[in-house]
Coordinates of C-alpha atoms in Angstrom, one line a residue:
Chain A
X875 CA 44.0 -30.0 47.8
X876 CA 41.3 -27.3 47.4
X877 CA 38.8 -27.8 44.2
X878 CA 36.0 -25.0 43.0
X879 CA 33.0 -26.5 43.0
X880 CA 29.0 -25.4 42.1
X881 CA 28.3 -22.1 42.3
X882 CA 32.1 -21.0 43.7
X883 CA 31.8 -23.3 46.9
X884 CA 35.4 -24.1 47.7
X885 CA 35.4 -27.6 48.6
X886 CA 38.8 -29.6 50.3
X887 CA 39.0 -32.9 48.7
X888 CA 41.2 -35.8 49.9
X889 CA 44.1 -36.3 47.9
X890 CA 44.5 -39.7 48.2
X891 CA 41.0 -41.0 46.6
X892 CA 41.6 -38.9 43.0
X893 CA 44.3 -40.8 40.6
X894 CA 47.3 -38.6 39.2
X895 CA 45.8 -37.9 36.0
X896 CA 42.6 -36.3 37.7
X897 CA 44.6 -34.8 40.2
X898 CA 46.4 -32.5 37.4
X899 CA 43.1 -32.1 35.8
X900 CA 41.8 -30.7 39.2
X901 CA 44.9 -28.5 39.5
X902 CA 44.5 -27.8 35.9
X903 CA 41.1 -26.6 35.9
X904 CA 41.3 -24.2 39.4
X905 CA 43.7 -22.1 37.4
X906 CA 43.6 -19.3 34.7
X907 CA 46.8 -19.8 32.9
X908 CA 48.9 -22.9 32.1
X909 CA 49.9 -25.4 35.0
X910 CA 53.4 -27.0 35.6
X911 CA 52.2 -29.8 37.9
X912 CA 55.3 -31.6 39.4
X913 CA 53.6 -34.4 41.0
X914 CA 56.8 -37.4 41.9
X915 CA 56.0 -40.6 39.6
X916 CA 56.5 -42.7 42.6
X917 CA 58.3 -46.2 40.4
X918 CA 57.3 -49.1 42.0
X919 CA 59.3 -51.9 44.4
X920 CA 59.3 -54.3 40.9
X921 CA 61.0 -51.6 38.7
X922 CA 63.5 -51.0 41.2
X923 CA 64.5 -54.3 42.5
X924 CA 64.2 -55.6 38.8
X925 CA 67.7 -53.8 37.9
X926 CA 68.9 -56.6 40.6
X927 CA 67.1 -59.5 39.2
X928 CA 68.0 -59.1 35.6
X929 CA 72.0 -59.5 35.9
X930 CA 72.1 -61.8 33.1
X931 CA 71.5 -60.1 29.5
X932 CA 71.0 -63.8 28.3
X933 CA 66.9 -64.7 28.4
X934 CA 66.3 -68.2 27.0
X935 CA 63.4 -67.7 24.7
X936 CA 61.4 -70.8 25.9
X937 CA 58.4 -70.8 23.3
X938 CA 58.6 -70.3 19.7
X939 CA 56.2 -69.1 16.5
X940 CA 55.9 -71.8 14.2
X941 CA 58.1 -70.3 11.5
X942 CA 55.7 -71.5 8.9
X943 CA 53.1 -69.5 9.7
X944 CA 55.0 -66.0 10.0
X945 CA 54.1 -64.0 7.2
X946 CA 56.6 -62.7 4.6
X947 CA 56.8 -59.0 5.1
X948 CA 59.3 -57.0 7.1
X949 CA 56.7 -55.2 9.2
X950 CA 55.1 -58.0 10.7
X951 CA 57.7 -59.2 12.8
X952 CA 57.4 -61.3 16.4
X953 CA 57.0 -59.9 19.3
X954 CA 58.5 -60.9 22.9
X955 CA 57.2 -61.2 26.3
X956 CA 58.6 -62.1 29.8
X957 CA 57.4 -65.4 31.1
X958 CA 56.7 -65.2 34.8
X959 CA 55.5 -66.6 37.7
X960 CA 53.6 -66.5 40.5
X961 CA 54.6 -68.3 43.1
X962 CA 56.7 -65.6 44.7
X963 CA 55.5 -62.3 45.5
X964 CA 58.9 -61.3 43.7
X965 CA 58.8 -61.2 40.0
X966 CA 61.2 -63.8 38.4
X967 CA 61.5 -64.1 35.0
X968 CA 62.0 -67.9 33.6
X969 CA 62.2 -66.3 29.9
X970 CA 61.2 -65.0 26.8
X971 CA 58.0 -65.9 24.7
X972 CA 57.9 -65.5 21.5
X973 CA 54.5 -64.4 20.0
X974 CA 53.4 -64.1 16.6
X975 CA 52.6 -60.8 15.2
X976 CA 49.4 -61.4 13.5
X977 CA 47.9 -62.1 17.2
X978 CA 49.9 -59.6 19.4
X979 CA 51.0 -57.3 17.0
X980 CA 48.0 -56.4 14.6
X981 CA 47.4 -52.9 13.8
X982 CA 45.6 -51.3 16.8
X983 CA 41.3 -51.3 15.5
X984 CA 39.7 -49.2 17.7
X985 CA 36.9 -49.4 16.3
X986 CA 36.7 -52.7 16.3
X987 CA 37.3 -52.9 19.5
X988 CA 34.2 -50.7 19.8
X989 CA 32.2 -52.9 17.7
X990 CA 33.1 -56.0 19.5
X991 CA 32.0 -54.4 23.4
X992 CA 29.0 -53.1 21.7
X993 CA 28.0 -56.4 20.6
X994 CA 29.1 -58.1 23.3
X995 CA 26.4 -55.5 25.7
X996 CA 23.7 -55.8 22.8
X997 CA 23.0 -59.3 21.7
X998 CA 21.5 -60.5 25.1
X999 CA 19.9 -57.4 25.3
X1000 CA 15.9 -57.3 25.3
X1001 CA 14.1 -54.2 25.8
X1002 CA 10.9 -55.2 27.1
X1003 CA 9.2 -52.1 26.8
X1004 CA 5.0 -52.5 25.8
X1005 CA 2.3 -49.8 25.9
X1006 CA -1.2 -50.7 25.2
X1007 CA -2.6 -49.7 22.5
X1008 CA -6.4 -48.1 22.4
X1009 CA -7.8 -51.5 21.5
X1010 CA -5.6 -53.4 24.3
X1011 CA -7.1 -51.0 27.2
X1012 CA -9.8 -52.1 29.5
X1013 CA -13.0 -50.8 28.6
X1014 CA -13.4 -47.9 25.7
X1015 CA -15.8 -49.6 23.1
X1016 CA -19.0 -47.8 23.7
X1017 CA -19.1 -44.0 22.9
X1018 CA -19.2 -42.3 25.6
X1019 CA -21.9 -39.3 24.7
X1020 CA -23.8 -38.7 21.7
X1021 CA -22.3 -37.3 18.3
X1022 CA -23.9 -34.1 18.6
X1023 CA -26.2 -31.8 21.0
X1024 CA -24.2 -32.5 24.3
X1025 CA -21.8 -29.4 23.8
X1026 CA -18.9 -31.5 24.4
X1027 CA -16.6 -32.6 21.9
X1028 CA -17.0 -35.5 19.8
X1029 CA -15.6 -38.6 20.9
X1030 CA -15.8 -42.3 20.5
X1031 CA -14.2 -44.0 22.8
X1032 CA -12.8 -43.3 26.5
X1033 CA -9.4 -44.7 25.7
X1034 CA -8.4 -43.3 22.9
X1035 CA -5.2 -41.9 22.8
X1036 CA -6.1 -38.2 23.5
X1037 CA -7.6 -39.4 26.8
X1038 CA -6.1 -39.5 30.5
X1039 CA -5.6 -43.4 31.0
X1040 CA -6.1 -44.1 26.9
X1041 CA -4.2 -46.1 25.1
X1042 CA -0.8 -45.3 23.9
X1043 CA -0.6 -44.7 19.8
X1044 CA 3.1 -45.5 18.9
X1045 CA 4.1 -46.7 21.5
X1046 CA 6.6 -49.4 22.5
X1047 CA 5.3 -52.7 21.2
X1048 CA 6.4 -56.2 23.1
X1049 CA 9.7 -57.2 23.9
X1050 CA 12.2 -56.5 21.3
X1051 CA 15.8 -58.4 21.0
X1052 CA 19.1 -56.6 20.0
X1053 CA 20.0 -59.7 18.7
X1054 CA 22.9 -59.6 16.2
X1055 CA 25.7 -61.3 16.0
X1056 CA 29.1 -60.0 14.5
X1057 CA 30.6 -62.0 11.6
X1058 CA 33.4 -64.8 13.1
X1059 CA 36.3 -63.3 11.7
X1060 CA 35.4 -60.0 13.0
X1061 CA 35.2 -61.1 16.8
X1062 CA 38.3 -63.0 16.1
X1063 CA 39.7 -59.6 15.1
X1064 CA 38.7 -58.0 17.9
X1065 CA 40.4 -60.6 20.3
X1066 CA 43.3 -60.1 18.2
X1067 CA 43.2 -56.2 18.9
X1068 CA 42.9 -56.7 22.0
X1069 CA 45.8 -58.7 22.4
X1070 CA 47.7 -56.5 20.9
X1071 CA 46.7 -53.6 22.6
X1072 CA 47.3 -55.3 26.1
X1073 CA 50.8 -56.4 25.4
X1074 CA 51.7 -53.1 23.6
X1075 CA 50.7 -51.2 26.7
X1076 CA 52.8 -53.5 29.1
X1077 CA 49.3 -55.3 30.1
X1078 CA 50.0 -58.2 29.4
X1079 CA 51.8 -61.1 31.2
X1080 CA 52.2 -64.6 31.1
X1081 CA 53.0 -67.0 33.6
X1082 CA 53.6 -70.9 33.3
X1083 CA 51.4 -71.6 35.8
X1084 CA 48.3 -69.9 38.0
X1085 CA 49.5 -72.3 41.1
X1086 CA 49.8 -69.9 44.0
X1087 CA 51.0 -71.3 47.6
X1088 CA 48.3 -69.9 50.0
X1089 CA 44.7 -69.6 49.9
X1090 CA 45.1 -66.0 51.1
X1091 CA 44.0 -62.9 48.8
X1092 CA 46.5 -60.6 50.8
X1093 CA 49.4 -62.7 48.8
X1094 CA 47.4 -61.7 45.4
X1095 CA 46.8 -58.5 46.3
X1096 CA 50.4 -57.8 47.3
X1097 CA 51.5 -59.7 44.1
X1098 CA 50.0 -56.9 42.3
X1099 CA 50.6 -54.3 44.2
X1100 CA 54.5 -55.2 44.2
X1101 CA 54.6 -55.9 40.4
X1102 CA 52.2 -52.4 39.6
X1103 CA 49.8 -54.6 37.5
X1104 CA 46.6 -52.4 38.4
X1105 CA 43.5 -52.2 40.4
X1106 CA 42.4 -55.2 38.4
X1107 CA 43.8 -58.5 36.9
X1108 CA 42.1 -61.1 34.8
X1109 CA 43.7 -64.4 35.2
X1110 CA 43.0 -67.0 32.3
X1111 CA 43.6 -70.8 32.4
X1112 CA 43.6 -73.1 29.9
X1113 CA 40.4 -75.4 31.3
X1114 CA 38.1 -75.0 33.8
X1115 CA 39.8 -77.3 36.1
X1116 CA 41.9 -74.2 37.9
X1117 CA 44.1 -74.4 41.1
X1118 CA 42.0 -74.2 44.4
X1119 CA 44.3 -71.2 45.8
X1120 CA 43.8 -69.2 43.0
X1121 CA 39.9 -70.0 42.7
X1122 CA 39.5 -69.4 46.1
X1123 CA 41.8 -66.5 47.0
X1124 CA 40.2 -64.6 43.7
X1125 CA 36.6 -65.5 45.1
X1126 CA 37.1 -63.1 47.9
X1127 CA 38.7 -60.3 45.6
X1128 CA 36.4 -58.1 43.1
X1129 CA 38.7 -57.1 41.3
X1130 CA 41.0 -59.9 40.7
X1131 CA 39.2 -62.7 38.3
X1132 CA 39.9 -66.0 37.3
X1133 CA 38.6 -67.6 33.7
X1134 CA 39.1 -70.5 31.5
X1135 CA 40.5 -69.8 28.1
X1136 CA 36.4 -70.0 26.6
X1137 CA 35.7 -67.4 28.3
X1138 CA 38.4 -64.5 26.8
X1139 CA 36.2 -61.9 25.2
X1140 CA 37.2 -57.8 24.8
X1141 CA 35.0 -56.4 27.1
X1142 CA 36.8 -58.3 29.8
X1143 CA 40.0 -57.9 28.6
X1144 CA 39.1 -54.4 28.1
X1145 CA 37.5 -54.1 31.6
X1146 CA 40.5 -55.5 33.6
X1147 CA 43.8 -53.3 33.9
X1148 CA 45.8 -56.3 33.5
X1149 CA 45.4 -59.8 31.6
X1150 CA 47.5 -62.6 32.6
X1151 CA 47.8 -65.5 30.3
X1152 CA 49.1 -69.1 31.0
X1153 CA 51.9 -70.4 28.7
X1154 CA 49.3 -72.9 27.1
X1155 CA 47.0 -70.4 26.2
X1156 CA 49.2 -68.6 24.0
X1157 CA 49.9 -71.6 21.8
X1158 CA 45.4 -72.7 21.7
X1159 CA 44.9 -68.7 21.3
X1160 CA 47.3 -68.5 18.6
X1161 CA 45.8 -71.3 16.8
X1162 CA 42.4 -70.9 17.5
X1163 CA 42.7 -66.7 16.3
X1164 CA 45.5 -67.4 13.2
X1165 CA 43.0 -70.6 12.0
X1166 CA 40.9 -67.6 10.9
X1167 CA 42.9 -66.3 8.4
X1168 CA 43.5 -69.2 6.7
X1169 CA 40.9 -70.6 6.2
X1170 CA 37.7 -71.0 3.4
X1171 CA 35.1 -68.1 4.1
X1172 CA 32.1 -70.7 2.9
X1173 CA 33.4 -73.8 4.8
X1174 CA 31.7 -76.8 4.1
X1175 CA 28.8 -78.0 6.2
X1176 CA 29.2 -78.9 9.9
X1177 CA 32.5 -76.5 10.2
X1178 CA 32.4 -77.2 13.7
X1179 CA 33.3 -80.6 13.3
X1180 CA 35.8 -79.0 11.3
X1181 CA 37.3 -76.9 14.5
X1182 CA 37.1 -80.1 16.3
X1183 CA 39.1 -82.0 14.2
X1184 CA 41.6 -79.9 13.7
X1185 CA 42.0 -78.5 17.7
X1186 CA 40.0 -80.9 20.0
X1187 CA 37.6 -80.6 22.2
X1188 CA 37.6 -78.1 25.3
X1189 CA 38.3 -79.1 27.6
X1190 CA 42.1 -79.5 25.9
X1191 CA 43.1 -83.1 27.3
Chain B
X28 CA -4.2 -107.7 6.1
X29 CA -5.2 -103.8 7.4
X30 CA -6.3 -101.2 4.7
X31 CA -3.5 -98.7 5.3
X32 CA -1.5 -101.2 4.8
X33 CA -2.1 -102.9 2.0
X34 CA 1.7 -103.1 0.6
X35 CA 2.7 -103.7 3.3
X36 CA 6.9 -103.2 2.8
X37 CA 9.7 -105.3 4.5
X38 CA 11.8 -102.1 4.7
X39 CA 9.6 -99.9 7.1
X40 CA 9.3 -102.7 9.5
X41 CA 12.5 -101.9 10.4
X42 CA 11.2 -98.7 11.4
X43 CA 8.2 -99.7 13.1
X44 CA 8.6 -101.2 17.1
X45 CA 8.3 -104.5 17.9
X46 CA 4.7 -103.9 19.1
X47 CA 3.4 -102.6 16.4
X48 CA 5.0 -105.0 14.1
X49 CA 3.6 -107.7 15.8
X50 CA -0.5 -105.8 15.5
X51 CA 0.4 -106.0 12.0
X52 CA 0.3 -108.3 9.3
X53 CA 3.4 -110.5 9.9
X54 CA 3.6 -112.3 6.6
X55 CA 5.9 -110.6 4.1
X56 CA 3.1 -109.5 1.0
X57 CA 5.4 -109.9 -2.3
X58 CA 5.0 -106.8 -4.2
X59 CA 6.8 -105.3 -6.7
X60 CA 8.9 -103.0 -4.9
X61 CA 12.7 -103.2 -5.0
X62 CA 13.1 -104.1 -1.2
X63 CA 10.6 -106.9 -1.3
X64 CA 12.9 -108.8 -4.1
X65 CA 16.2 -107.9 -1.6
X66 CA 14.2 -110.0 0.9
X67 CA 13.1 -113.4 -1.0
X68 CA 16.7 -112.7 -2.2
X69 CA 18.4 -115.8 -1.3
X70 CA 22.0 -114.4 1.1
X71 CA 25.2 -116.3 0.9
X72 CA 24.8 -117.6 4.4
X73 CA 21.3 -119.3 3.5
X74 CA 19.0 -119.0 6.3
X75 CA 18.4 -115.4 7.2
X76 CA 17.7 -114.7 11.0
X77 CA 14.9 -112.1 10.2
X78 CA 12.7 -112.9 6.3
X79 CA 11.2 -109.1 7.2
X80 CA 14.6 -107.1 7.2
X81 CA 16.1 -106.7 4.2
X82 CA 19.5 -108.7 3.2
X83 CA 23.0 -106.9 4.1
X84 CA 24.4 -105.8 1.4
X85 CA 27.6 -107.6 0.5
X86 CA 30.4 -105.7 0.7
X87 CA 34.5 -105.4 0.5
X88 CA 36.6 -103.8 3.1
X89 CA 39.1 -101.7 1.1
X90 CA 41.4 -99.0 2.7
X91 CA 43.5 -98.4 -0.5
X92 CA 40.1 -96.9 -2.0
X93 CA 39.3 -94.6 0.7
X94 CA 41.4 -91.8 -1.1
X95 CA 38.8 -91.4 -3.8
X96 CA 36.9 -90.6 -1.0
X97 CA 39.4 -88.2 0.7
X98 CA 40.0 -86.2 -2.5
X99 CA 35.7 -84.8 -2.5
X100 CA 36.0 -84.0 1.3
X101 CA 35.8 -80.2 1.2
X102 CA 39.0 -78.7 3.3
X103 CA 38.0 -76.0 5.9
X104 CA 41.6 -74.9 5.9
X105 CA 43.5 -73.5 3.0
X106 CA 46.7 -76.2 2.1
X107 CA 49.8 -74.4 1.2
X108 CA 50.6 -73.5 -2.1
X109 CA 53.2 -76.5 -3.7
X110 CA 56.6 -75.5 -5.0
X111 CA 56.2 -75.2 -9.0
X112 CA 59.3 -76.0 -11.1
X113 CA 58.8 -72.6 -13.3
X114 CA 56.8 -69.1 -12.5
X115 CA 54.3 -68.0 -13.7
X116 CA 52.3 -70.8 -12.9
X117 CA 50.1 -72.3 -15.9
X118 CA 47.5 -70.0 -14.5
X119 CA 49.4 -66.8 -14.2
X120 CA 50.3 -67.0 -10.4
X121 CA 54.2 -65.5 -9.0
X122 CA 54.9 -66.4 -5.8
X123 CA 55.7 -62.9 -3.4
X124 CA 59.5 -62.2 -3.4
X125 CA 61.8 -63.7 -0.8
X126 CA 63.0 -61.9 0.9
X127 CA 60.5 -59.1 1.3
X128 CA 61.5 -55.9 -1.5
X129 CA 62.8 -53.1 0.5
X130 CA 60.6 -50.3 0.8
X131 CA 58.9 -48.1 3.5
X132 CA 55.6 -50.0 3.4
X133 CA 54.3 -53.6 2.4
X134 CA 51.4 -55.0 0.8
X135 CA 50.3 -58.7 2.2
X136 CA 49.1 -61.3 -0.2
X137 CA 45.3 -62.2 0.3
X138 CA 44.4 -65.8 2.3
X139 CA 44.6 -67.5 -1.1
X140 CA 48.2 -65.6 -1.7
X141 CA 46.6 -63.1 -4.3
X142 CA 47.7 -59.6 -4.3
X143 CA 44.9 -57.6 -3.0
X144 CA 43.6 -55.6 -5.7
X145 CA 39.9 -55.3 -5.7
X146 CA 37.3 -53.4 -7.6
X147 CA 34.6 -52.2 -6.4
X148 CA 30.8 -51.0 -7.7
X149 CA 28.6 -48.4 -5.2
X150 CA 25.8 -46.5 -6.4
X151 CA 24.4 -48.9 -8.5
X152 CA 27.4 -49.6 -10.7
X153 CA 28.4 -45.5 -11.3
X154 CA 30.8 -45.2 -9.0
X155 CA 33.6 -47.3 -9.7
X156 CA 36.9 -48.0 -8.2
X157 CA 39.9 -50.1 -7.0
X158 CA 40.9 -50.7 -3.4
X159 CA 44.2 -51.8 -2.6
X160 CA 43.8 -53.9 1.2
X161 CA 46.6 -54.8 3.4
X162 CA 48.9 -52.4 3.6
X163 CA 51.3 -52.4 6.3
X164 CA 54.1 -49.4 6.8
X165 CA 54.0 -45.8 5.8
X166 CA 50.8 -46.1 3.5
X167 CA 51.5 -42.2 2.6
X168 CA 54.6 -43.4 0.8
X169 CA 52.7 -45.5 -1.3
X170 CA 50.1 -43.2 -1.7
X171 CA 53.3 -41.1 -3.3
X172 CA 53.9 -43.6 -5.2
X173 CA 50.4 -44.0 -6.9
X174 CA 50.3 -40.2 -7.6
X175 CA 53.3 -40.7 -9.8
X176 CA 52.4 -44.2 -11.0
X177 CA 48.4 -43.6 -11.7
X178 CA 48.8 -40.2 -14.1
X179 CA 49.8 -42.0 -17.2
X180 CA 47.0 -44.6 -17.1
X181 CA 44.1 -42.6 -15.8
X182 CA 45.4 -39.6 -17.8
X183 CA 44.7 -37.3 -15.1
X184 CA 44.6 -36.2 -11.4
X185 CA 44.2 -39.5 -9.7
X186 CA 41.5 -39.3 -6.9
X187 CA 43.1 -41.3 -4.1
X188 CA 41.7 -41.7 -1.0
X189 CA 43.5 -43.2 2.2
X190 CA 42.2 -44.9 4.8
X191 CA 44.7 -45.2 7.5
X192 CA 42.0 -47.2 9.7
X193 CA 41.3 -50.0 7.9
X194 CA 44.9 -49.8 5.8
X195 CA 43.5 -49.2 2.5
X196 CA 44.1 -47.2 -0.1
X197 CA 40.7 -46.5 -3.1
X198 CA 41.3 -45.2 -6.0
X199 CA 38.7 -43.8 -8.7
X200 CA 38.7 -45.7 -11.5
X201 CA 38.8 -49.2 -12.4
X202 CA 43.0 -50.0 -13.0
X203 CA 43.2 -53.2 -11.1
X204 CA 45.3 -55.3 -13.9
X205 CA 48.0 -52.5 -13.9
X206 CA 47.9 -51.8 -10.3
X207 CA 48.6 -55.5 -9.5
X208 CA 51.1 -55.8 -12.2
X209 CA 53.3 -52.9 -10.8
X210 CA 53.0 -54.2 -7.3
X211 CA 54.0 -57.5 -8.6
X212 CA 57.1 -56.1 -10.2
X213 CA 58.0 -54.6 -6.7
X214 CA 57.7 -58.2 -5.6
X215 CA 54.9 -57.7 -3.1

């Protein structure tokens, strides 16, 4: 593939490194007129070896949504996923999850997903940026030549701010905190929009279990090269206490991450192509995001002890 | 008997250490405080282990009581509303419709199941007007609908604005009441 680069330089690029959406934008750009780009959308070994493993139109749906807690309208409805696993390369499906629509199927914020990464990037960020001011730099408090008769012109110090090593005038003063922190419900929000938007783009999948039979990250990486999950995965567990072949196998991978369920933020979910969710995650995520909405906005004191009573501790016992 | 502390009282003993207990005066000075008369207070028992310490109170162990207690713990969580015999309620509250009124969009009922009908006051208190929140569905319909709806109470254009972002709909003018009495009657 030949691209036009600076200046007219033809350049040959290598295929294989550019994805298909910059490849037609490559193709797209070298011409004058309007491009049909006919580049095969190669399917991958899941989709076609899933028209064998999915004989049976009958999926049992093994989770539920607590019917109490659906709301009353007909547009807010529950949504379905697959329940997987991963202790075979091959992608079985042990059933249906049912998920409740106020969690996975909110209406898509993006710019509350903004707010949320921009928070997340800002609050533990310090700039810690100082200039001197004219009274901070060494030296400067005599004047340097008399008022007048010298010639020169008039100064009365050598570090003022006009001056070549002077001090600086309004300049950055001391280290300065970005610290802010988003109101509850709104990160809960964004966790919930992000949710959403993984499972409405086919992102998201949960499994019963992270147990995995080898140590080996080839097995992960062929898991999720089979399946067509993306250059990167983030697998979350309910505690910290994780499976040693997962923990280990993802230790030697960048791009495949393990987490407990404390640790879920959007920037993460966000980051990673793919976000794979135990079964008892969905029920304490659920919970912990739906407990939000119903509840008083000026909770009583200690509302912590609140939390606690009403979902336990972590780690969930 | 040291200056500082010259009434000397049996209830910050308990506070002090041992130690410094023991520097101090150890006779119990009657004075006229309240805690002083607890401890010459003869207990039930008789003897009491420690004359500094103030008796224990006497109490009863009652677990029938405890819901007069219960009842002033503030709830972090909002309880569900109870079925009422008749509606409206005493204080004006209907219940949303079941099942859901069949029509292109829906308007959710508020964490404290109240239609959400605001009012709102920018620019010091000039600008005035009422946000409908929680929209779900084809908000333009609605919008429709307000166009038609809004005329004969404003008595004019109606200057709608919708925000397909945040799924609201603001309109100029203060006509909460009547905008949440004809969403009621569509049984939202």
């Amino acid at each position: 593939m030949l691209s036009v680069g600076h200046r007219g330089v033809l350049m040959i690029v290598k295929p294989a490194k550019y994805s298909k959406a910059l490849q037609r934008l490559l193709v797209a750009s070298m011409s004058t007129g309007p491009v049909q780009v006919d580049i095969p959308t190669s399917q991958s070994q899941q989709q076609t070896d899933q028209l064998t493993v999915m004989s049976s139109p009958d999926r049992p749906i093994l989770r539920m949504v607590d019917k109490t807690s659906l709301p009353r309208s007909r547009f807010s409805q529950p949504v379905y996923s697959w329940l997987e696993t991963l202790g075979d390369i091959k992608d079985e499906k042990l059933g249906m999850v049912e998920l409740h629509p106020d969690v996975f199927a909110t209406h898509p914020r993006m710019d509350i997903l903004h707010r949320c990464v921009r928070w997340q990037y800002l609050y533990r960020k310090i700039n810690y940026d100082f200039a001197r001011t004219r009274a901070e730099m060494r030296g400067g408090g005599r004047k340097p030549w008399p008022q007048k008769g010298t010639g020169r012109a008039r100064h009365g110090s050598i570090r003022s701010p006009l001056w070549h090593m002077g001090g600086k005038c309004h300049g950055p003063r001391g280290p300065y905190s970005y610290y802010q922190y988003l109101p509850l419900k709104y990160r809960a929000l964004g966790l919930k929009v992000a949710l959403t938007v993984k499972h409405s783009q086919g992102d998201l999948h949960i499994v019963d279990t992270l147990e995995i039979p080898t140590t080996d990250p080839e097995y992960l990486e062929d898991l999720v090269r089979y399946r067509n999950w993306g250059k990167s995965v983030l697998l979350v567990d309910m505690n910290e206490e994780i499976s040693e072949n997962v923990c280990e196998a993802s230790a030697q991978l960048n791009t495949i991450n393990v987490m407990p369920l404390v640790g879920l933020n959007v920037y993460s979910m966000l980051k990673h192509d793919t976000l794979v969710l135990t079964l008892p995650c969905v029920q304490k995520l659920e919970n912990k995001l739906l407990y939000q909405d119903n509840r008083h906005s000026h909770g009583a004191k200690g509302t912590i002890t609140a939390d606690r009573d009403v979902f336990g501790t972590w780690p969930d016992k | 008997m040291a200056a500082p502390f010259g009434k000397f009282c049996p209830r910050l003993s308990s506070r002090l250490s041992p130690s410094f207990q023991a520097e101090r005066c150890t006779t119990p000075k009657v004075s006229a405080c309240l805690c002083s008369q607890q401890a010459t207070s003869p207990s039930a028992e008789g003897v009491r282990t420690d004359p500094l310490k103030p008796a224990q109170p006497e109490f009863v162990e009652s677990r029938e009581d405890f819901k007069w207690v219960e009842r002033l713990i503030p709830r972090h969580q909002i309880p569900p509303i109870p079925e009422h015999p008749n509606y409206p309620t005493p204080c004006g509250w209907v219940p949303p419709r079941d099942p859901p009124p069949d029509l292109p969009y829906s308007v959710r009922r508020s964490r404290f199941c109240h239609i959400p009908v605001y009012q709102r006051f920018r620019k010091g208190g000039s600008r005035k007007q009422t946000v409908i929140a929680h929209i779900e569905g084809d908000i333009w319909a609605l919008e429709k609908e307000l166009e038609e709806f809004l005329p004969a109470i404003i008595g004019r254009n109606p200057a709608i604005q919708v925000n397909e972002v945040a799924r609201k709909i603001v309109v100029k003018g203060l006509v909460m009441e009547e905008v949440k009495k004809w969403l009621l009657e569509k049984g939202f």
